[in-house]
mmCIF file of N, CA, C and O in Angstrom:
data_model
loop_
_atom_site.group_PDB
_atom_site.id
_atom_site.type_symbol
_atom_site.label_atom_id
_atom_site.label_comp_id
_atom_site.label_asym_id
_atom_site.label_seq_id
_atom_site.Cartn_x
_atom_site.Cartn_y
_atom_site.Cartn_z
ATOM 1 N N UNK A 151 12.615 2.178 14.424
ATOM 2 C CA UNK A 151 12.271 0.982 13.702
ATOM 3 C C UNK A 151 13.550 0.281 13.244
ATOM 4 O O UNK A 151 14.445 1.096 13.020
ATOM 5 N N UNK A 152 13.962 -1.229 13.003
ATOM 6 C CA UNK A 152 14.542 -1.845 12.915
ATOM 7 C C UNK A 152 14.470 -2.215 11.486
ATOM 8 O O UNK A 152 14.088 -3.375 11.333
ATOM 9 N N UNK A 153 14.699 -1.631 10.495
ATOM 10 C CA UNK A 153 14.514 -2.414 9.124
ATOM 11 C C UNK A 153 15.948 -3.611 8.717
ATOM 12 O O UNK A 153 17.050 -3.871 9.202
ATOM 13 N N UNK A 154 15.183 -4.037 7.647
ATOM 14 C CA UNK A 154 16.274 -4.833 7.239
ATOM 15 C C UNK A 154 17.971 -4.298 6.868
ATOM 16 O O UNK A 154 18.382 -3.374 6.165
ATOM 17 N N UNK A 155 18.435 -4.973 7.401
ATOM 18 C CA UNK A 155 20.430 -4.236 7.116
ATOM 19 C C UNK A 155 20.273 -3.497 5.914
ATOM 20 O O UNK A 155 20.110 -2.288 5.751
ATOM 21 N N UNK A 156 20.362 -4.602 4.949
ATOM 22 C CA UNK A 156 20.404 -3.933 3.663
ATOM 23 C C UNK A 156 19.544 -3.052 3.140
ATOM 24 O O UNK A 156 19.955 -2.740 2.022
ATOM 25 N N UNK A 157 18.691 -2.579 3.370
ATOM 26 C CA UNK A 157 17.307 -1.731 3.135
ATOM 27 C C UNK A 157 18.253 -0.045 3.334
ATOM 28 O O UNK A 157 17.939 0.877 2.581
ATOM 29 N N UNK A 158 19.012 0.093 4.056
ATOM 30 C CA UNK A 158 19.545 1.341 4.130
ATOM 31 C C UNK A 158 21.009 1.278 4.409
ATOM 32 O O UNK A 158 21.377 1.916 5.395
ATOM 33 N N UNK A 159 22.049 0.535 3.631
ATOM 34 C CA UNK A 159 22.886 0.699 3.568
ATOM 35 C C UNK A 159 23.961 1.797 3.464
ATOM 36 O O UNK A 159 24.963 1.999 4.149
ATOM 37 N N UNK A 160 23.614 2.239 2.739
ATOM 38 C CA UNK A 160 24.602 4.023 2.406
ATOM 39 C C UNK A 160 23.632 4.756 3.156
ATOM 40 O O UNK A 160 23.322 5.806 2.594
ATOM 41 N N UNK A 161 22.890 4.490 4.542
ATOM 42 C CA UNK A 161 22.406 6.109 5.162
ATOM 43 C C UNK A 161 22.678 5.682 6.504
ATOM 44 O O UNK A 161 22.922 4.480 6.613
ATOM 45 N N UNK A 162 22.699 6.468 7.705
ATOM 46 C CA UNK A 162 22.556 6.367 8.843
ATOM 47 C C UNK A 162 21.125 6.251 9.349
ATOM 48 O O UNK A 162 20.451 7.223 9.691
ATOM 49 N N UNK A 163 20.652 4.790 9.372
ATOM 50 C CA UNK A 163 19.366 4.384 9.950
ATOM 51 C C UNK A 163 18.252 5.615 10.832
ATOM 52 O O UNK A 163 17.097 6.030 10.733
ATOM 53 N N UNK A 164 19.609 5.853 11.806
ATOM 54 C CA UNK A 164 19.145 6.144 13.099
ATOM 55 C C UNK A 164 18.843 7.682 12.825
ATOM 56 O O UNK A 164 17.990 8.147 13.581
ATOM 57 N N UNK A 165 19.271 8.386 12.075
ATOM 58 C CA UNK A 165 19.328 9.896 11.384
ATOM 59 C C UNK A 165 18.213 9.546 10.072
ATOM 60 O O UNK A 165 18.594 10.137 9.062
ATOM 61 N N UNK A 166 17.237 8.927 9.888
ATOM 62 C CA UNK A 166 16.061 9.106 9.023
ATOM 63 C C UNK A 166 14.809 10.130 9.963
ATOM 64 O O UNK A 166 14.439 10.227 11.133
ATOM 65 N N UNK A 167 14.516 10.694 8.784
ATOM 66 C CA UNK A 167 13.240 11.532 9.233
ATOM 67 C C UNK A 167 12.294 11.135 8.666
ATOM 68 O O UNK A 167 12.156 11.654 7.558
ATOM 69 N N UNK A 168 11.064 9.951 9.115
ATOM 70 C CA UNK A 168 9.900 9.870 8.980
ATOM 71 C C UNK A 168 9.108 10.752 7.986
ATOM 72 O O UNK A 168 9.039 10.344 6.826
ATOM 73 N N UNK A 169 8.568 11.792 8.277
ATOM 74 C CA UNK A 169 8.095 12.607 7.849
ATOM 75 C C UNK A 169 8.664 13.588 6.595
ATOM 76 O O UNK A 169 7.996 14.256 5.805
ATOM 77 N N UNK A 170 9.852 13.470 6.669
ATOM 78 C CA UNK A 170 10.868 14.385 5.729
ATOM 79 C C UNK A 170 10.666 13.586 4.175
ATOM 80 O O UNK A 170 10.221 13.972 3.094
ATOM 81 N N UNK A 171 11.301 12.121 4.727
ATOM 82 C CA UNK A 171 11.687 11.475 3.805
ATOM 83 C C UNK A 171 10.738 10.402 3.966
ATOM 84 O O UNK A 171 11.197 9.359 4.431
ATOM 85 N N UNK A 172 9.449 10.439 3.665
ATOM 86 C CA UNK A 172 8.481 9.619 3.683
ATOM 87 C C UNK A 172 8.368 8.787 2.201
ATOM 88 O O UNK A 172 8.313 7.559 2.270
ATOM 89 N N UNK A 173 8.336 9.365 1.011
ATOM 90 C CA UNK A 173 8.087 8.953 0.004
ATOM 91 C C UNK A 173 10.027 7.666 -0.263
ATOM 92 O O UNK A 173 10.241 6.460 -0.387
ATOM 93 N N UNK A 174 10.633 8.550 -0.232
ATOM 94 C CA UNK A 174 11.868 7.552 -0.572
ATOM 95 C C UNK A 174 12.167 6.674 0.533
ATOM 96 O O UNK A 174 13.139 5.931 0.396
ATOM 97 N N UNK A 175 11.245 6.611 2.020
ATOM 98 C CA UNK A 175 11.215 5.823 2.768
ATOM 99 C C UNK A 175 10.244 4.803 2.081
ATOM 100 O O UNK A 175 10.764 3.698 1.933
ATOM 101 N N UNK A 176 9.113 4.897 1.682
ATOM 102 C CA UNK A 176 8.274 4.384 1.041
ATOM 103 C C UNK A 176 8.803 3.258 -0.330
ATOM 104 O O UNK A 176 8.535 2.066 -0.476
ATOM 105 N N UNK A 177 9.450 3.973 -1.009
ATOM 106 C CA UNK A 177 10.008 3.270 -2.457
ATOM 107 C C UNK A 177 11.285 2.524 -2.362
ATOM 108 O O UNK A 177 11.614 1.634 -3.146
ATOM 109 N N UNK A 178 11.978 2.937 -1.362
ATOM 110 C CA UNK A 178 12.957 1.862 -1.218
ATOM 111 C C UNK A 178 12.938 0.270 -0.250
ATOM 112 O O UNK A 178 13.690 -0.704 -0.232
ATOM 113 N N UNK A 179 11.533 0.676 0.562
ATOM 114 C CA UNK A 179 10.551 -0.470 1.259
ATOM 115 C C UNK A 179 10.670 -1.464 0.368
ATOM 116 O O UNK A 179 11.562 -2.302 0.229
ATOM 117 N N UNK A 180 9.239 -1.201 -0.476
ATOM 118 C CA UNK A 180 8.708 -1.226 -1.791
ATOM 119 C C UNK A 180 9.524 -2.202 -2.749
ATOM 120 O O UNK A 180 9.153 -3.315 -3.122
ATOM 121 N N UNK A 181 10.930 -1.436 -3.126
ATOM 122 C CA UNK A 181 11.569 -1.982 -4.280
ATOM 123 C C UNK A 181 12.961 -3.336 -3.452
ATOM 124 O O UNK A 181 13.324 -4.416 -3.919
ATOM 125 N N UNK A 182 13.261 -2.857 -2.550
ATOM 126 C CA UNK A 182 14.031 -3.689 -1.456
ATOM 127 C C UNK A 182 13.856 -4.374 -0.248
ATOM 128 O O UNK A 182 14.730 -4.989 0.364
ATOM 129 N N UNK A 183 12.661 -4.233 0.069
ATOM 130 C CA UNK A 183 12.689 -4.723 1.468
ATOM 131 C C UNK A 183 12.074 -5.649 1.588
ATOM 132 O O UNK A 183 11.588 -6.179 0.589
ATOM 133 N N UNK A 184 11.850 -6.248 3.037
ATOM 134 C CA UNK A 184 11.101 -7.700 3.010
ATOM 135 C C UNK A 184 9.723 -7.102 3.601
ATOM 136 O O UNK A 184 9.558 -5.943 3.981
ATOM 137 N N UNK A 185 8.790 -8.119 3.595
ATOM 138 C CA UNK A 185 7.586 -8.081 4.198
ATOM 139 C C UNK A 185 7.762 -7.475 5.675
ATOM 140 O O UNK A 185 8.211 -6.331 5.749
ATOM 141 N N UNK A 186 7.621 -7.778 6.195
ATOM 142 C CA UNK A 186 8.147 -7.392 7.673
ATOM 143 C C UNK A 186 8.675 -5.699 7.934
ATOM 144 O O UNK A 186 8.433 -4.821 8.761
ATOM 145 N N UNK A 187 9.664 -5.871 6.513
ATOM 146 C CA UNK A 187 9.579 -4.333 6.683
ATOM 147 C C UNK A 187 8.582 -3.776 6.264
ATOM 148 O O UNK A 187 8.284 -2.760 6.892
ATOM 149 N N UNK A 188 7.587 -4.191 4.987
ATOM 150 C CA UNK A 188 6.634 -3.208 5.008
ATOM 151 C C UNK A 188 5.080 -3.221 5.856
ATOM 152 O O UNK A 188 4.200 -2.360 5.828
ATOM 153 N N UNK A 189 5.106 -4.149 6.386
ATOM 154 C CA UNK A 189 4.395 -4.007 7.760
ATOM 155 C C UNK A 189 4.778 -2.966 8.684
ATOM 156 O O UNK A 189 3.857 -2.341 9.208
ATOM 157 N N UNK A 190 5.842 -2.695 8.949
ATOM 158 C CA UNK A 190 6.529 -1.758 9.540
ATOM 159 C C UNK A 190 5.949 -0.480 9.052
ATOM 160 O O UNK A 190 5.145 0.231 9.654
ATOM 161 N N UNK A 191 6.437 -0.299 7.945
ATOM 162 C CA UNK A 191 5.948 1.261 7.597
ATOM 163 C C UNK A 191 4.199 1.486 7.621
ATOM 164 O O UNK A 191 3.513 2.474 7.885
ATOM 165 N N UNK A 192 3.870 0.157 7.236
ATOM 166 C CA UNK A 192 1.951 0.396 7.218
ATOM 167 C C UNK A 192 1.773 0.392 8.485
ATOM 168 O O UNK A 192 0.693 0.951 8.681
ATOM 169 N N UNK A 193 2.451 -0.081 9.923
ATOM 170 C CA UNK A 193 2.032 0.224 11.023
ATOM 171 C C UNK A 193 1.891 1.782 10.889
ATOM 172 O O UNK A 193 0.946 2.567 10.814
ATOM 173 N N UNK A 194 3.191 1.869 10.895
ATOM 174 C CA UNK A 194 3.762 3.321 11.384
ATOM 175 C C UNK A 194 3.017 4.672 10.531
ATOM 176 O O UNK A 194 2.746 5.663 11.208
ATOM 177 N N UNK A 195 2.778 4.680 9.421
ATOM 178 C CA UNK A 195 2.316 5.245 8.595
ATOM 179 C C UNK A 195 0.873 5.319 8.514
ATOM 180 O O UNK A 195 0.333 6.415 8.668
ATOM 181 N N UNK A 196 -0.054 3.916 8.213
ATOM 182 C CA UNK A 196 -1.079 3.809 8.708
ATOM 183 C C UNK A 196 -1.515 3.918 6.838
ATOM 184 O O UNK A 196 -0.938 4.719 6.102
ATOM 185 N N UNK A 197 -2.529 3.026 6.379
ATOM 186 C CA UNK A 197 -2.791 3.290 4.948
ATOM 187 C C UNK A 197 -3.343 4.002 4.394
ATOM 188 O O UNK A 197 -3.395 3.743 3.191
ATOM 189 N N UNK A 198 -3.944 5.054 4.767
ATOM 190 C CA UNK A 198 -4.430 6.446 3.961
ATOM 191 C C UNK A 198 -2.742 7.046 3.800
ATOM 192 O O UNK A 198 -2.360 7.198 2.639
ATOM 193 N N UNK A 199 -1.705 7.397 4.973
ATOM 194 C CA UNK A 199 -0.766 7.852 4.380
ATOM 195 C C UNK A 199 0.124 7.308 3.019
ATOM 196 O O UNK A 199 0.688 7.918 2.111
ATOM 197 N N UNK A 200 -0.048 5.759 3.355
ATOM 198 C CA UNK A 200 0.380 5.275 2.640
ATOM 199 C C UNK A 200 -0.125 5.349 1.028
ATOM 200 O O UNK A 200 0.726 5.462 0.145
ATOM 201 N N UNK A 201 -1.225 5.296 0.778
ATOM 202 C CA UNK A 201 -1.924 5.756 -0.225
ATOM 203 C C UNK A 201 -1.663 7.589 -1.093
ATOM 204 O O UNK A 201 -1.521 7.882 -2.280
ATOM 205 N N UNK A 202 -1.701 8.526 0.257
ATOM 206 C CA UNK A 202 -1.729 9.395 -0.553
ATOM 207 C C UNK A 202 -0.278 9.858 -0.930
ATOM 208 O O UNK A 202 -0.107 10.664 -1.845
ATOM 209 N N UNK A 203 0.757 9.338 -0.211
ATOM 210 C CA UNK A 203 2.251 9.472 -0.170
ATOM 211 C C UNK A 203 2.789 8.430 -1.594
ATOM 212 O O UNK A 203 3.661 8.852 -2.354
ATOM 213 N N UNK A 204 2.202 7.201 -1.777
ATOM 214 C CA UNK A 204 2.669 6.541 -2.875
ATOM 215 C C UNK A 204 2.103 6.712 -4.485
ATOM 216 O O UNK A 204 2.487 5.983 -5.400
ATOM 217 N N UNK A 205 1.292 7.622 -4.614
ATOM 218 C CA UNK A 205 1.094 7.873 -5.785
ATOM 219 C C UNK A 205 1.722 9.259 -6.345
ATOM 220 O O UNK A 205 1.610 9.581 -7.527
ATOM 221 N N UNK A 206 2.517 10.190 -5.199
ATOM 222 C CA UNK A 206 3.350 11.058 -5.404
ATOM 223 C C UNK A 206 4.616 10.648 -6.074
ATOM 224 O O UNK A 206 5.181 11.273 -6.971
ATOM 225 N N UNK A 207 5.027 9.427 -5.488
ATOM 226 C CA UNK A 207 6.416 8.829 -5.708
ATOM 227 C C UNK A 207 6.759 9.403 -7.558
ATOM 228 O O UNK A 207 6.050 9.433 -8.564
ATOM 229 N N UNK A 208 7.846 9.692 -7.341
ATOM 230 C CA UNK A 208 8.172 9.748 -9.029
ATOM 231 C C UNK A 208 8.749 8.704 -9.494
ATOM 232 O O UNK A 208 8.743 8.682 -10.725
ATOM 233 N N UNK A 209 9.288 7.755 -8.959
ATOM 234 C CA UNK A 209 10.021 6.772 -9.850
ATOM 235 C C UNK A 209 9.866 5.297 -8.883
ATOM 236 O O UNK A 209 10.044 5.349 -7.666
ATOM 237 N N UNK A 210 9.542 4.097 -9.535
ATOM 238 C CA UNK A 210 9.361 2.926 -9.185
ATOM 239 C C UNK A 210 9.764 2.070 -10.261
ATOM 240 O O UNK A 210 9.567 2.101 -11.476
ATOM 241 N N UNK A 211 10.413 1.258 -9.453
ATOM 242 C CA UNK A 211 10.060 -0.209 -10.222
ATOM 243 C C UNK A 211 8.640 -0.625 -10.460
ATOM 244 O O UNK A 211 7.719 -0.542 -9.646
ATOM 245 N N UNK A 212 8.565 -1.288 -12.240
ATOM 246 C CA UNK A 212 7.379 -2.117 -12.217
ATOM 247 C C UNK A 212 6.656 -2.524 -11.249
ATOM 248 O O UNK A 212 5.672 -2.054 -10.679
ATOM 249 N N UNK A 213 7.489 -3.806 -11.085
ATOM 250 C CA UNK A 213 7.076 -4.896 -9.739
ATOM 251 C C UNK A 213 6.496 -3.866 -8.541
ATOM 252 O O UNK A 213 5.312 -3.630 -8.302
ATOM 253 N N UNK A 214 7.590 -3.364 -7.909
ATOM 254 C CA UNK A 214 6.906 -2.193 -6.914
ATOM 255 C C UNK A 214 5.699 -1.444 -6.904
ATOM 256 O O UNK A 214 4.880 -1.374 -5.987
ATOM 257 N N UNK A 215 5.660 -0.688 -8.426
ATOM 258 C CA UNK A 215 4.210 0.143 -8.915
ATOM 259 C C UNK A 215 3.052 -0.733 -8.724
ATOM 260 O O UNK A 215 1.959 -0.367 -8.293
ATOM 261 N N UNK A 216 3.354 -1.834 -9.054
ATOM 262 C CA UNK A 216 1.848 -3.229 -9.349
ATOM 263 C C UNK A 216 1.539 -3.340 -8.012
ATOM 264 O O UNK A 216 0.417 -3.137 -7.549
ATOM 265 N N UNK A 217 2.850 -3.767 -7.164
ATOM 266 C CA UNK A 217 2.283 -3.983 -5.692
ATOM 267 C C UNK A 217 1.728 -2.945 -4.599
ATOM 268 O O UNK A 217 0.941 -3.194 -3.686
ATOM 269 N N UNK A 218 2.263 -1.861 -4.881
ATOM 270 C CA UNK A 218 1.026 -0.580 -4.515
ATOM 271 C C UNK A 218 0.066 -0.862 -5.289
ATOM 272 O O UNK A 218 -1.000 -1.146 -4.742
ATOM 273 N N UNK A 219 0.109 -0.870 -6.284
ATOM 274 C CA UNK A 219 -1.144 -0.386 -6.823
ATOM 275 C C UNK A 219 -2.577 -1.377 -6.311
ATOM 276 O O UNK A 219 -3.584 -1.015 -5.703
ATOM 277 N N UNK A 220 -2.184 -2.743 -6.836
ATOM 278 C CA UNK A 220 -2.616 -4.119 -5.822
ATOM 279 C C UNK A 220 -2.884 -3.948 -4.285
ATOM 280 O O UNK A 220 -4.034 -4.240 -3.958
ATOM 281 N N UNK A 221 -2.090 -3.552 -3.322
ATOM 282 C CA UNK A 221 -1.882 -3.754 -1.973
ATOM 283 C C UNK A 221 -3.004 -2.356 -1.471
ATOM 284 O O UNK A 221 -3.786 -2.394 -0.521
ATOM 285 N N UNK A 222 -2.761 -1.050 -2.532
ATOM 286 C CA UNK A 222 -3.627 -0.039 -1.951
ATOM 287 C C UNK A 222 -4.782 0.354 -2.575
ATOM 288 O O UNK A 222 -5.478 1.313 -2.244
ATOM 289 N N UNK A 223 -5.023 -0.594 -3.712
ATOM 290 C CA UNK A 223 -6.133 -0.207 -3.881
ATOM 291 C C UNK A 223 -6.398 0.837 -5.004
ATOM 292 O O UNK A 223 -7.521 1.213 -5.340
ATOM 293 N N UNK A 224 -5.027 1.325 -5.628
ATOM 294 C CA UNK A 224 -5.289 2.709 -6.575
ATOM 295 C C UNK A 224 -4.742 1.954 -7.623
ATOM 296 O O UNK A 224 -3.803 1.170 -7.765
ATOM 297 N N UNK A 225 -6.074 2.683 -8.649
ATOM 298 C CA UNK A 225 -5.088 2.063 -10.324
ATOM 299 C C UNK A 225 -3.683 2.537 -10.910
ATOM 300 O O UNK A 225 -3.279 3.618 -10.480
ATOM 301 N N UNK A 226 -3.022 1.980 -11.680
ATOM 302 C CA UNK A 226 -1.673 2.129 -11.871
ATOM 303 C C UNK A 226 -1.662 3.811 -12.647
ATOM 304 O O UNK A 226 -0.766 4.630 -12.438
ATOM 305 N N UNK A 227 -2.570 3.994 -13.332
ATOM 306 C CA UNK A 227 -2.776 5.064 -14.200
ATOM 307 C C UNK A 227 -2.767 6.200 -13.077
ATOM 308 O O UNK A 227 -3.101 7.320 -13.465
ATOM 309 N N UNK A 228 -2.378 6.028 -11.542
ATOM 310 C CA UNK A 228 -2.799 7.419 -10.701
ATOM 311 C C UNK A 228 -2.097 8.057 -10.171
ATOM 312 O O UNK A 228 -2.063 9.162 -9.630
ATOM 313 N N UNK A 229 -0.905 6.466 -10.556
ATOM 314 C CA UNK A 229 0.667 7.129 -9.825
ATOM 315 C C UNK A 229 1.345 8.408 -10.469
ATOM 316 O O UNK A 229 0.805 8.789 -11.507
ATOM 317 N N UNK A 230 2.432 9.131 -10.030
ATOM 318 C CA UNK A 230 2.968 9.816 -11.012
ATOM 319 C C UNK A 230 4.086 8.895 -11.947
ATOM 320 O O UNK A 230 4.339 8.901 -13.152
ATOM 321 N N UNK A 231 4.664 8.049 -10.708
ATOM 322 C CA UNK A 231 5.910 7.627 -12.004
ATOM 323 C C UNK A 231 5.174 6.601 -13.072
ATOM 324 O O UNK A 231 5.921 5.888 -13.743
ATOM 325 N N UNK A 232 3.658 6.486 -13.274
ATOM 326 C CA UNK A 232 2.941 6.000 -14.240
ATOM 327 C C UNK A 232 2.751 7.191 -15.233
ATOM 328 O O UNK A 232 2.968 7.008 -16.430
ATOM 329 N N UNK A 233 2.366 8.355 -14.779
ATOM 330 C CA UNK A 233 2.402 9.216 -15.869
ATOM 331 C C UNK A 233 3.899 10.027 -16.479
ATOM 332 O O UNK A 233 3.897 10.603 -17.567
ATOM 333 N N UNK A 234 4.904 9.967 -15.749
ATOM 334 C CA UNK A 234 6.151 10.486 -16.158
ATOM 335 C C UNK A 234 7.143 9.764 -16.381
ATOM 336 O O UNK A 234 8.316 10.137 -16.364
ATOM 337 N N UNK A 235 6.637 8.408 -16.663
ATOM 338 C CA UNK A 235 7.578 7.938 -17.479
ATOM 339 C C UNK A 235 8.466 8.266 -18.509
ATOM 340 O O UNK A 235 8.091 8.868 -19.516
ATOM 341 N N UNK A 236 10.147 7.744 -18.234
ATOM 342 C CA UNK A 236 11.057 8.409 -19.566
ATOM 343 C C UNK A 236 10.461 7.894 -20.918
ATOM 344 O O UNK A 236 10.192 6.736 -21.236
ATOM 345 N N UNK A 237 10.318 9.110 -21.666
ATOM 346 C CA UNK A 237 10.145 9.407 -23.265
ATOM 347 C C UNK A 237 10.648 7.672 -23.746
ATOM 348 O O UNK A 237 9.804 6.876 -24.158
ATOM 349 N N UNK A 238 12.125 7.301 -23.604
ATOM 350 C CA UNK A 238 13.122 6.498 -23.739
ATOM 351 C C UNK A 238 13.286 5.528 -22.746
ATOM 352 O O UNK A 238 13.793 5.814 -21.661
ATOM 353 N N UNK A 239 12.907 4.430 -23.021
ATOM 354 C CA UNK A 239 13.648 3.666 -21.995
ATOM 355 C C UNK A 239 14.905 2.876 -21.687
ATOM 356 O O UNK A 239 15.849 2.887 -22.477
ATOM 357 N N UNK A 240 14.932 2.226 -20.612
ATOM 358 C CA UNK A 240 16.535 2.085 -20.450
ATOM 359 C C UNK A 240 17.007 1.023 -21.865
ATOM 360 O O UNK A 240 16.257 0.278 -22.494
ATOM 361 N N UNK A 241 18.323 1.232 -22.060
ATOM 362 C CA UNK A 241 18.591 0.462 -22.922
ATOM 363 C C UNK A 241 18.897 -0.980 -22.444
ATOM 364 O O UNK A 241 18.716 -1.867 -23.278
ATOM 365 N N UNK A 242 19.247 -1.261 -21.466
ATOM 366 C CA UNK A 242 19.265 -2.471 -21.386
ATOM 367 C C UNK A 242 18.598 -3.184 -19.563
ATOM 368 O O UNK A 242 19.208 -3.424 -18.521
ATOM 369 N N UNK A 243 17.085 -3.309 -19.958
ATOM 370 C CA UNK A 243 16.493 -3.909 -18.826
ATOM 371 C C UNK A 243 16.528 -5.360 -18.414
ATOM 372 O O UNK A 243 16.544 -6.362 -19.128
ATOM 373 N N UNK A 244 16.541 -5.213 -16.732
ATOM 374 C CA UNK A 244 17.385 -6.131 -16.522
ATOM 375 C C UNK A 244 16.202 -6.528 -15.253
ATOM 376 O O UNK A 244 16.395 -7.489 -14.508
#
């Protein structure tokens, strides 16, 4: 698959494992990528994976969490990084 340049900058594209690294393939889509790329992964993935792989995720952006949550259909309350949120949050959100 051809994702966007910037979508995987610090990794070797061509050395991703699908299956390995499904979820942080998933969240960095998600939080960086364009449409196109995430067509890509819902081809490839297919949306039950996508579903049961994105509510594992531990950590998301807002924006990101809403648009799973929106796009698949599951309430925000089902994710994990909805329930394990830091105690503390960042001090300065940006």
């Amino acid at each position: 698959m051809e994702f966007s340049k910037n979508l995987f900058w610090d990794t070797d594209s061509s050395r991703l494992d699908f299956d390995l690294n499904v979820r942080s393939i998933i969240a960095r889509v998600v939080e960086w990528g364009t449409m196109e790329d995430w067509y890509m992964i819902l081809d490839y993935f297919g949306i039950n994976r996508l579903r049961q792989e994105s509510v594992e995720i531990r950590s998301l952006e807002p924006k990101a969490h809403s648009f799973l949550s929106a796009v698949l259909d599951i309430p925000l309350e089902n994710f994990r990084c909805y329930k394990e949120q830091q105690s503390y949050p960042e001090l300065y959100h940006f």
